[in-house]
mmCIF file of C-alpha atoms in Angstrom:
data_model
loop_
_atom_site.group_PDB
_atom_site.id
_atom_site.type_symbol
_atom_site.label_atom_id
_atom_site.label_comp_id
_atom_site.label_asym_id
_atom_site.label_seq_id
_atom_site.Cartn_x
_atom_site.Cartn_y
_atom_site.Cartn_z
ATOM 1 C CA GLN A 1443 101.855 100.372 86.142
ATOM 2 C CA GLN A 1444 99.179 102.884 86.928
ATOM 3 C CA GLN A 1445 96.301 102.396 84.535
ATOM 4 C CA VAL A 1446 94.351 105.517 85.437
ATOM 5 C CA LYS A 1447 96.212 108.787 86.000
ATOM 6 C CA GLN A 1448 94.647 111.914 87.460
ATOM 7 C CA SER A 1449 95.820 115.492 87.290
ATOM 8 C CA PRO A 1450 96.297 117.875 88.968
ATOM 9 C CA GLN A 1451 96.936 116.438 92.445
ATOM 10 C CA SER A 1452 95.148 119.282 94.180
ATOM 11 C CA LEU A 1453 93.104 122.248 93.099
ATOM 12 C CA ILE A 1454 91.940 125.438 94.744
ATOM 13 C CA VAL A 1455 89.336 127.660 93.100
ATOM 14 C CA GLN A 1456 87.147 130.553 94.095
ATOM 15 C CA LYS A 1457 83.399 130.169 94.429
ATOM 16 C CA GLY A 1458 81.791 130.339 91.018
ATOM 17 C CA GLY A 1459 84.911 129.088 89.226
ATOM 18 C CA ILE A 1460 84.992 126.045 86.943
ATOM 19 C CA PRO A 1461 87.485 123.472 88.224
ATOM 20 C CA ILE A 1462 88.557 120.891 85.664
ATOM 21 C CA ILE A 1463 89.960 117.533 86.728
ATOM 22 C CA ASN A 1464 91.627 115.374 84.124
ATOM 23 C CA CYS A 1465 92.076 111.649 83.847
ATOM 24 C CA ALA A 1466 94.054 109.550 81.377
ATOM 25 C CA TYR A 1467 93.826 105.805 80.935
ATOM 26 C CA GLU A 1468 95.886 103.176 79.178
ATOM 27 C CA ASN A 1469 93.709 100.097 78.797
ATOM 28 C CA THR A 1470 91.625 100.419 75.623
ATOM 29 C CA ALA A 1471 89.321 97.675 76.923
ATOM 30 C CA PHE A 1472 87.890 100.056 79.523
ATOM 31 C CA ASP A 1473 84.272 100.814 78.667
ATOM 32 C CA TYR A 1474 82.872 102.578 81.719
ATOM 33 C CA PHE A 1475 84.277 105.727 83.304
ATOM 34 C CA PRO A 1476 82.815 106.991 86.586
ATOM 35 C CA TRP A 1477 83.756 109.815 88.896
ATOM 36 C CA TYR A 1478 83.406 109.306 92.632
ATOM 37 C CA GLN A 1479 83.149 112.092 95.212
ATOM 38 C CA GLN A 1480 84.343 111.689 98.790
ATOM 39 C CA PHE A 1481 83.692 114.064 101.676
ATOM 40 C CA PRO A 1482 85.879 113.951 104.808
ATOM 41 C CA GLY A 1483 84.937 111.070 107.073
ATOM 42 C CA LYS A 1484 82.744 109.437 104.436
ATOM 43 C CA GLY A 1485 83.096 106.720 101.853
ATOM 44 C CA PRO A 1486 83.254 107.616 98.155
ATOM 45 C CA ALA A 1487 79.943 107.925 96.311
ATOM 46 C CA LEU A 1488 79.190 107.847 92.600
ATOM 47 C CA LEU A 1489 78.879 111.352 91.166
ATOM 48 C CA ILE A 1490 78.549 110.858 87.413
ATOM 49 C CA ALA A 1491 79.638 108.279 84.835
ATOM 50 C CA ILE A 1492 80.060 107.992 81.078
ATOM 51 C CA ARG A 1493 80.466 105.309 78.450
ATOM 52 C CA PRO A 1494 82.771 105.763 75.430
ATOM 53 C CA ASP A 1495 79.926 105.932 72.912
ATOM 54 C CA VAL A 1496 79.233 109.567 73.895
ATOM 55 C CA SER A 1497 81.606 112.521 74.138
ATOM 56 C CA GLU A 1498 79.873 114.431 76.899
ATOM 57 C CA LYS A 1499 77.406 113.903 79.732
ATOM 58 C CA LYS A 1500 75.871 116.515 82.016
ATOM 59 C CA GLU A 1501 74.169 116.065 85.352
ATOM 60 C CA GLY A 1502 73.321 119.331 87.018
ATOM 61 C CA ARG A 1503 76.515 121.355 87.450
ATOM 62 C CA PHE A 1504 78.749 118.376 86.699
ATOM 63 C CA THR A 1505 79.914 117.464 83.190
ATOM 64 C CA ILE A 1506 82.124 114.655 81.933
ATOM 65 C CA SER A 1507 83.961 115.210 78.654
ATOM 66 C CA PHE A 1508 85.341 112.101 76.973
ATOM 67 C CA ASN A 1509 88.021 111.870 74.268
ATOM 68 C CA LYS A 1510 88.360 108.284 73.123
ATOM 69 C CA SER A 1511 91.230 108.857 70.682
ATOM 70 C CA ALA A 1512 93.310 110.600 73.348
ATOM 71 C CA LYS A 1513 92.229 108.110 76.037
ATOM 72 C CA GLN A 1514 91.293 110.960 78.323
ATOM 73 C CA PHE A 1515 88.224 112.118 80.214
ATOM 74 C CA SER A 1516 87.633 115.078 82.461
ATOM 75 C CA LEU A 1517 85.219 116.392 85.057
ATOM 76 C CA HIS A 1518 84.030 119.997 84.920
ATOM 77 C CA ILE A 1519 82.155 121.593 87.815
ATOM 78 C CA MET A 1520 80.148 124.638 86.769
ATOM 79 C CA ASP A 1521 79.525 127.474 89.252
ATOM 80 C CA SER A 1522 81.518 125.674 91.947
ATOM 81 C CA GLN A 1523 80.410 126.061 95.553
ATOM 82 C CA PRO A 1524 82.210 125.580 98.882
ATOM 83 C CA GLY A 1525 80.063 122.465 99.365
ATOM 84 C CA ASP A 1526 81.828 120.921 96.367
ATOM 85 C CA SER A 1527 85.057 120.810 98.384
ATOM 86 C CA ALA A 1528 85.905 117.117 98.466
ATOM 87 C CA THR A 1529 88.218 114.473 97.069
ATOM 88 C CA TYR A 1530 87.394 113.372 93.536
ATOM 89 C CA PHE A 1531 88.403 110.013 92.087
ATOM 90 C CA CYS A 1532 88.196 109.036 88.459
ATOM 91 C CA ALA A 1533 87.917 105.349 87.714
ATOM 92 C CA ALA A 1534 87.596 102.946 84.834
ATOM 93 C CA SER A 1535 86.193 99.494 84.342
ATOM 94 C CA THR A 1536 85.628 96.810 81.796
ATOM 95 C CA GLY A 1537 82.318 95.016 81.710
ATOM 96 C CA TYR A 1538 79.705 97.782 81.734
ATOM 97 C CA THR A 1539 76.942 95.253 82.268
ATOM 98 C CA GLY A 1540 78.366 94.654 85.696
ATOM 99 C CA ALA A 1541 79.384 91.074 85.173
ATOM 100 C CA ASN A 1542 82.826 90.618 86.695
ATOM 101 C CA SER A 1543 83.121 94.382 86.915
ATOM 102 C CA LYS A 1544 86.061 95.807 88.850
ATOM 103 C CA LEU A 1545 86.942 99.462 89.143
ATOM 104 C CA THR A 1546 90.481 100.792 88.745
ATOM 105 C CA PHE A 1547 90.757 104.121 90.566
ATOM 106 C CA GLY A 1548 92.998 107.107 90.025
ATOM 107 C CA LYS A 1549 94.910 108.535 92.964
ATOM 108 C CA GLY A 1550 92.332 111.202 93.713
ATOM 109 C CA ILE A 1551 92.436 114.966 93.786
ATOM 110 C CA THR A 1552 91.528 117.254 96.645
ATOM 111 C CA LEU A 1553 89.392 120.199 95.518
ATOM 112 C CA SER A 1554 88.945 123.251 97.718
ATOM 113 C CA VAL A 1555 86.400 125.887 96.744
ATOM 114 C CA ARG A 1556 87.037 129.150 98.569
ATOM 115 C CA PRO A 1557 84.023 131.295 99.556
ATOM 116 C CA ASP B 334 70.029 102.935 108.833
ATOM 117 C CA ALA B 335 73.124 102.791 106.681
ATOM 118 C CA ASP B 336 73.067 100.303 103.809
ATOM 119 C CA VAL B 337 76.748 99.370 104.192
ATOM 120 C CA THR B 338 78.194 99.295 107.700
ATOM 121 C CA GLN B 339 81.736 98.701 108.864
ATOM 122 C CA THR B 340 83.018 97.800 112.314
ATOM 123 C CA PRO B 341 85.038 99.017 114.034
ATOM 124 C CA ARG B 342 85.211 102.602 112.740
ATOM 125 C CA ASN B 343 88.571 103.191 114.367
ATOM 126 C CA ARG B 344 91.145 100.743 115.629
ATOM 127 C CA ILE B 345 94.630 101.036 117.025
ATOM 128 C CA THR B 346 96.640 97.850 117.280
ATOM 129 C CA LYS B 347 100.226 96.712 117.693
ATOM 130 C CA THR B 348 102.626 95.085 115.254
ATOM 131 C CA GLY B 349 102.110 91.348 115.047
ATOM 132 C CA LYS B 350 98.512 91.324 116.262
ATOM 133 C CA ARG B 351 95.740 89.650 114.269
ATOM 134 C CA ILE B 352 92.851 91.937 113.502
ATOM 135 C CA MET B 353 89.525 91.556 111.724
ATOM 136 C CA LEU B 354 87.506 94.274 110.038
ATOM 137 C CA GLU B 355 83.862 93.506 109.388
ATOM 138 C CA CYS B 356 81.447 94.669 106.724
ATOM 139 C CA SER B 357 77.692 94.131 106.566
ATOM 140 C CA GLN B 358 75.204 95.269 103.932
ATOM 141 C CA THR B 359 71.437 95.382 103.667
ATOM 142 C CA LYS B 360 71.333 96.195 99.947
ATOM 143 C CA GLY B 361 70.980 92.565 98.884
ATOM 144 C CA HIS B 362 73.996 92.827 96.577
ATOM 145 C CA ASP B 363 76.003 89.774 95.598
ATOM 146 C CA ARG B 364 79.275 91.590 94.957
ATOM 147 C CA MET B 365 81.458 92.889 97.790
ATOM 148 C CA TYR B 366 84.886 94.513 97.800
ATOM 149 C CA TRP B 367 87.605 95.596 100.219
ATOM 150 C CA TYR B 368 89.792 98.625 99.427
ATOM 151 C CA ARG B 369 92.456 100.530 101.267
ATOM 152 C CA GLN B 370 92.968 104.268 100.889
ATOM 153 C CA ASP B 371 96.325 105.917 101.456
ATOM 154 C CA PRO B 372 97.137 109.603 100.928
ATOM 155 C CA GLY B 373 98.449 110.101 97.419
ATOM 156 C CA LEU B 374 97.762 106.505 96.407
ATOM 157 C CA GLY B 375 94.015 106.573 95.986
ATOM 158 C CA LEU B 376 91.849 103.485 96.433
ATOM 159 C CA ARG B 377 93.456 100.113 95.894
ATOM 160 C CA LEU B 378 91.568 96.836 95.695
ATOM 161 C CA ILE B 379 92.543 94.190 98.255
ATOM 162 C CA TYR B 380 89.983 91.401 97.689
ATOM 163 C CA TYR B 381 86.627 91.033 96.022
ATOM 164 C CA SER B 382 83.817 88.504 96.008
ATOM 165 C CA PHE B 383 81.112 88.140 93.361
ATOM 166 C CA ASP B 384 79.073 85.687 95.426
ATOM 167 C CA VAL B 385 79.370 83.677 98.627
ATOM 168 C CA LYS B 386 81.480 80.948 97.021
ATOM 169 C CA ASP B 387 83.684 83.292 94.986
ATOM 170 C CA ILE B 388 86.759 85.027 96.459
ATOM 171 C CA ASN B 389 89.361 86.819 94.351
ATOM 172 C CA LYS B 390 92.610 88.614 95.068
ATOM 173 C CA GLY B 391 92.942 92.252 94.146
ATOM 174 C CA GLU B 392 96.096 94.201 93.397
ATOM 175 C CA ILE B 393 97.418 94.311 96.984
ATOM 176 C CA SER B 394 96.278 91.097 98.724
ATOM 177 C CA ASP B 395 99.583 90.151 100.397
ATOM 178 C CA GLY B 396 99.253 90.206 104.190
ATOM 179 C CA TYR B 397 95.440 90.104 104.062
ATOM 180 C CA SER B 398 92.778 87.395 103.989
ATOM 181 C CA VAL B 399 88.995 87.526 103.692
ATOM 182 C CA SER B 400 85.937 85.521 104.598
ATOM 183 C CA ARG B 401 82.492 85.747 102.997
ATOM 184 C CA GLN B 402 80.292 84.387 105.765
ATOM 185 C CA ALA B 403 77.006 85.160 104.009
ATOM 186 C CA GLN B 404 75.706 87.260 101.157
ATOM 187 C CA ALA B 405 75.533 90.205 103.532
ATOM 188 C CA LYS B 406 78.853 89.815 105.358
ATOM 189 C CA PHE B 407 82.433 90.131 104.160
ATOM 190 C CA SER B 408 85.328 90.281 106.637
ATOM 191 C CA LEU B 409 88.926 91.353 106.111
ATOM 192 C CA SER B 410 91.687 89.960 108.321
ATOM 193 C CA LEU B 411 95.236 91.080 108.876
ATOM 194 C CA GLU B 412 97.018 87.934 110.050
ATOM 195 C CA SER B 413 99.990 89.742 111.557
ATOM 196 C CA ALA B 414 99.603 93.495 111.359
ATOM 197 C CA ILE B 415 102.537 95.669 110.359
ATOM 198 C CA PRO B 416 102.881 99.471 110.446
ATOM 199 C CA ASN B 417 102.620 99.917 106.676
ATOM 200 C CA GLN B 418 99.090 98.507 106.880
ATOM 201 C CA THR B 419 98.075 101.710 108.633
ATOM 202 C CA ALA B 420 95.392 103.085 106.325
ATOM 203 C CA LEU B 421 91.719 103.808 105.810
ATOM 204 C CA TYR B 422 89.843 100.657 104.786
ATOM 205 C CA PHE B 423 86.597 100.660 102.830
ATOM 206 C CA CYS B 424 84.107 97.959 102.079
ATOM 207 C CA ALA B 425 81.897 98.346 99.006
ATOM 208 C CA THR B 426 79.022 96.456 97.420
ATOM 209 C CA SER B 427 77.500 96.384 93.962
ATOM 210 C CA ALA B 428 74.817 94.688 91.907
ATOM 211 C CA GLY B 429 76.050 96.163 88.609
ATOM 212 C CA TRP B 430 78.325 98.973 87.652
ATOM 213 C CA GLU B 431 77.821 101.319 90.616
ATOM 214 C CA GLN B 432 79.663 100.560 93.837
ATOM 215 C CA PHE B 433 78.296 101.639 97.216
ATOM 216 C CA PHE B 434 80.884 102.308 99.895
ATOM 217 C CA GLY B 435 80.732 101.978 103.645
ATOM 218 C CA PRO B 436 81.929 104.741 105.977
ATOM 219 C CA GLY B 437 85.396 103.257 106.384
ATOM 220 C CA THR B 438 87.593 101.902 109.180
ATOM 221 C CA ARG B 439 90.649 103.888 110.188
ATOM 222 C CA LEU B 440 93.329 101.397 111.233
ATOM 223 C CA THR B 441 96.567 102.362 112.947
ATOM 224 C CA VAL B 442 99.290 99.776 113.484
ATOM 225 C CA LEU B 443 101.923 100.832 116.000
#
Protein backbone atom coordinates (compact mmCIF):
# COMPACT_ATOMS: atom_id res chain seq x y z
CA GLN A 1 0.00 0.00 0.00
CA GLN A 2 1.56 3.21 -1.14
CA GLN A 3 1.01 5.85 1.50
CA VAL A 4 2.22 8.84 -0.50
CA LYS A 5 1.23 9.16 -4.16
CA GLN A 6 2.72 11.68 -6.56
CA SER A 7 1.40 12.93 -9.86
CA PRO A 8 2.20 13.42 -12.66
CA GLN A 9 5.10 11.00 -13.23
CA SER A 10 6.98 13.44 -15.42
CA LEU A 11 6.56 17.04 -16.44
CA ILE A 12 8.01 19.24 -19.14
CA VAL A 13 7.51 23.00 -19.09
CA GLN A 14 8.94 26.00 -20.84
CA LYS A 15 11.13 28.49 -19.01
CA GLY A 16 8.98 30.88 -17.04
CA GLY A 17 6.13 28.38 -16.68
CA ILE A 18 4.65 27.28 -13.35
CA PRO A 19 4.95 23.51 -12.93
CA ILE A 20 2.67 22.02 -10.29
CA ILE A 21 3.46 18.69 -8.67
CA ASN A 22 0.77 17.01 -6.62
CA CYS A 23 0.94 14.60 -3.73
CA ALA A 24 -1.79 12.68 -1.92
CA TYR A 25 -1.42 10.83 1.35
CA GLU A 26 -3.49 8.32 3.26
CA ASN A 27 -2.23 8.29 6.84
CA THR A 28 -3.98 11.05 8.80
CA ALA A 29 -1.27 10.77 11.48
CA PHE A 30 1.25 12.40 9.14
CA ASP A 31 2.17 15.83 10.49
CA TYR A 32 5.17 16.93 8.44
CA PHE A 33 5.30 17.20 4.66
CA PRO A 34 8.61 17.99 2.95
CA TRP A 35 9.65 18.18 -0.66
CA TYR A 36 13.10 16.97 -1.64
CA GLN A 37 14.97 17.96 -4.81
CA GLN A 38 17.51 15.69 -6.48
CA PHE A 39 19.89 16.64 -9.27
CA PRO A 40 21.52 13.94 -11.44
CA GLY A 41 24.40 12.26 -9.65
CA LYS A 42 23.50 13.80 -6.30
CA GLY A 43 21.57 12.78 -3.23
CA PRO A 44 18.18 14.35 -2.49
CA ALA A 45 18.18 17.60 -0.52
CA LEU A 46 15.39 19.30 1.40
CA LEU A 47 13.73 22.02 -0.67
CA ILE A 48 10.77 23.17 1.41
CA ALA A 49 8.46 21.68 4.05
CA ILE A 50 5.09 22.38 5.63
CA ARG A 51 3.10 21.36 8.67
CA PRO A 52 -0.69 20.85 8.53
CA ASP A 53 -1.48 23.88 10.69
CA VAL A 54 -0.91 26.20 7.69
CA SER A 55 -2.36 26.05 4.19
CA GLU A 56 0.53 27.58 2.30
CA LYS A 57 4.25 28.23 2.64
CA LYS A 58 6.52 30.17 0.30
CA GLU A 59 10.28 30.13 0.04
CA GLY A 60 11.57 32.13 -2.87
CA ARG A 61 10.03 30.77 -6.08
CA PHE A 62 8.79 27.60 -4.38
CA THR A 63 5.37 27.31 -2.72
CA ILE A 64 3.69 24.42 -0.94
CA SER A 65 -0.11 24.41 -0.85
CA PHE A 66 -1.70 22.10 1.71
CA ASN A 67 -5.29 20.81 1.82
CA LYS A 68 -5.83 18.85 5.00
CA SER A 69 -9.43 17.80 4.28
CA ALA A 70 -8.46 16.40 0.87
CA LYS A 71 -5.21 14.92 2.23
CA GLN A 72 -3.28 16.54 -0.57
CA PHE A 73 -0.35 18.92 -0.91
CA SER A 74 1.36 20.36 -3.93
CA LEU A 75 4.55 22.11 -4.98
CA HIS A 76 4.41 25.14 -7.27
CA ILE A 77 7.53 26.55 -8.91
CA MET A 78 7.11 30.16 -10.02
CA ASP A 79 9.07 31.48 -13.03
CA SER A 80 10.69 28.08 -13.58
CA GLN A 81 14.25 28.00 -14.88
CA PRO A 82 16.30 25.31 -16.66
CA GLY A 83 18.29 24.96 -13.42
CA ASP A 84 15.12 23.70 -11.74
CA SER A 85 15.28 20.57 -13.91
CA ALA A 86 15.55 17.77 -11.37
CA THR A 87 13.66 14.94 -9.71
CA TYR A 88 11.23 16.04 -7.02
CA PHE A 89 10.07 13.80 -4.19
CA CYS A 90 7.23 14.54 -1.83
CA ALA A 91 7.35 12.85 1.54
CA ALA A 92 5.45 12.61 4.78
CA SER A 93 6.30 11.82 8.36
CA THR A 94 4.85 11.50 11.80
CA GLY A 95 6.70 12.97 14.72
CA TYR A 96 7.54 16.53 13.66
CA THR A 97 9.78 16.97 16.68
CA GLY A 98 12.11 14.46 15.12
CA ALA A 99 11.77 11.79 17.74
CA ASN A 100 11.46 8.46 15.96
CA SER A 101 10.87 10.35 12.74
CA LYS A 102 10.84 8.35 9.51
CA LEU A 103 10.04 9.72 6.08
CA THR A 104 7.74 7.96 3.62
CA PHE A 105 8.60 9.10 0.10
CA GLY A 106 6.53 9.32 -3.05
CA LYS A 107 7.87 7.78 -6.24
CA GLY A 108 9.33 11.02 -7.54
CA ILE A 109 8.70 13.10 -10.62
CA THR A 110 11.21 14.20 -13.22
CA LEU A 111 10.80 17.87 -14.16
CA SER A 112 12.39 19.27 -17.30
CA VAL A 113 12.36 23.02 -17.87
CA ARG A 114 13.06 23.85 -21.51
CA PRO A 115 15.02 27.05 -22.29
CA ASP B 1 34.59 18.18 2.70
CA ALA B 2 31.26 16.46 2.33
CA ASP B 3 29.25 15.97 5.52
CA VAL B 4 27.92 12.54 4.48
CA THR B 5 30.23 10.30 2.46
CA GLN B 6 29.58 6.93 0.89
CA THR B 7 32.05 4.35 -0.37
CA PRO B 8 32.33 2.99 -2.94
CA ARG B 9 30.53 5.35 -5.35
CA ASN B 10 30.17 2.65 -7.97
CA ARG B 11 30.40 -1.10 -7.67
CA ILE B 12 29.83 -3.99 -10.02
CA THR B 13 29.60 -7.43 -8.47
CA LYS B 14 28.39 -10.91 -9.32
CA THR B 15 25.40 -12.88 -8.08
CA GLY B 16 26.10 -14.59 -4.79
CA LYS B 17 28.91 -12.29 -3.68
CA ARG B 18 28.85 -10.54 -0.30
CA ILE B 19 29.23 -6.81 -0.53
CA MET B 20 29.40 -3.97 1.97
CA LEU B 21 28.50 -0.34 1.39
CA GLU B 22 29.86 2.16 3.88
CA CYS B 23 28.57 5.49 5.11
CA SER B 24 30.37 8.05 7.27
CA GLN B 25 29.15 11.41 8.54
CA THR B 26 30.75 14.39 10.22
CA LYS B 27 27.49 16.12 11.15
CA GLY B 28 27.36 14.62 14.64
CA HIS B 29 23.87 13.23 14.04
CA ASP B 30 22.56 10.27 15.99
CA ARG B 31 20.10 9.07 13.36
CA MET B 32 21.23 7.28 10.20
CA TYR B 33 19.28 5.65 7.38
CA TRP B 34 19.83 3.47 4.33
CA TYR B 35 17.57 3.83 1.27
CA ARG B 36 17.52 2.35 -2.18
CA GLN B 37 16.31 4.25 -5.24
CA ASP B 38 14.87 2.51 -8.27
CA PRO B 39 13.40 4.20 -11.35
CA GLY B 40 9.68 4.61 -10.89
CA LEU B 41 9.75 3.37 -7.30
CA GLY B 42 11.22 6.36 -5.52
CA LEU B 43 13.19 6.05 -2.29
CA ARG B 44 12.50 3.06 -0.09
CA LEU B 45 13.81 2.64 3.44
CA ILE B 46 15.97 -0.43 4.07
CA TYR B 47 17.21 0.05 7.66
CA TYR B 48 17.49 2.89 10.12
CA SER B 49 19.28 3.54 13.38
CA PHE B 50 18.41 6.20 15.96
CA ASP B 51 21.59 5.65 17.97
CA VAL B 52 24.52 3.25 18.12
CA LYS B 53 22.57 0.59 20.03
CA ASP B 54 19.35 0.94 18.02
CA ILE B 55 18.81 -0.83 14.67
CA ASN B 56 15.43 -1.08 12.96
CA LYS B 57 14.15 -2.70 9.80
CA GLY B 58 12.58 -0.55 7.13
CA GLU B 59 10.07 -1.55 4.49
CA ILE B 60 12.47 -3.62 2.34
CA SER B 61 15.05 -5.18 4.69
CA ASP B 62 15.02 -8.74 3.30
CA GLY B 63 18.41 -9.66 1.85
CA TYR B 64 20.19 -6.82 3.66
CA SER B 65 21.89 -6.37 7.03
CA VAL B 66 23.48 -3.36 8.72
CA SER B 67 26.09 -2.51 11.30
CA ARG B 68 26.37 0.72 13.30
CA GLN B 69 30.05 0.70 14.22
CA ALA B 70 30.03 4.17 15.78
CA GLN B 71 27.88 7.27 15.85
CA ALA B 72 29.50 8.35 12.60
CA LYS B 73 29.49 5.06 10.69
CA PHE B 74 26.66 2.93 9.35
CA SER B 75 27.33 0.06 6.93
CA LEU B 76 24.93 -1.85 4.71
CA SER B 77 25.70 -5.43 3.69
CA LEU B 78 24.24 -7.63 1.00
CA GLU B 79 24.90 -11.16 2.24
CA SER B 80 24.43 -12.82 -1.13
CA ALA B 81 23.82 -10.29 -3.88
CA ILE B 82 21.16 -10.92 -6.50
CA PRO B 83 20.42 -9.00 -9.72
CA ASN B 84 17.25 -7.35 -8.41
CA GLN B 85 19.40 -5.58 -5.81
CA THR B 86 20.86 -3.52 -8.63
CA ALA B 87 19.97 0.02 -7.60
CA LEU B 88 21.21 3.36 -6.34
CA TYR B 89 21.79 3.27 -2.58
CA PHE B 90 21.71 6.33 -0.34
CA CYS B 91 22.74 6.87 3.22
CA ALA B 92 21.14 9.73 5.15
CA THR B 93 21.51 11.30 8.58
CA SER B 94 19.31 13.49 10.73
CA ALA B 95 19.16 15.18 14.11
CA GLY B 96 15.49 16.15 13.75
CA TRP B 97 13.08 16.38 10.89
CA GLU B 98 15.46 17.17 8.03
CA GLN B 99 17.44 14.33 6.50
CA PHE B 100 20.82 14.91 4.85
CA PHE B 101 21.73 12.50 2.07
CA GLY B 102 25.06 11.24 0.86
CA PRO B 103 26.00 11.20 -2.83
CA GLY B 104 24.90 7.61 -3.34
CA THR B 105 26.44 4.28 -4.38
CA ARG B 106 25.47 2.82 -7.73
CA LEU B 107 25.46 -0.97 -7.35
CA THR B 108 25.18 -3.38 -10.26
CA VAL B 109 24.73 -7.09 -9.62
CA LEU B 110 25.41 -9.26 -12.66
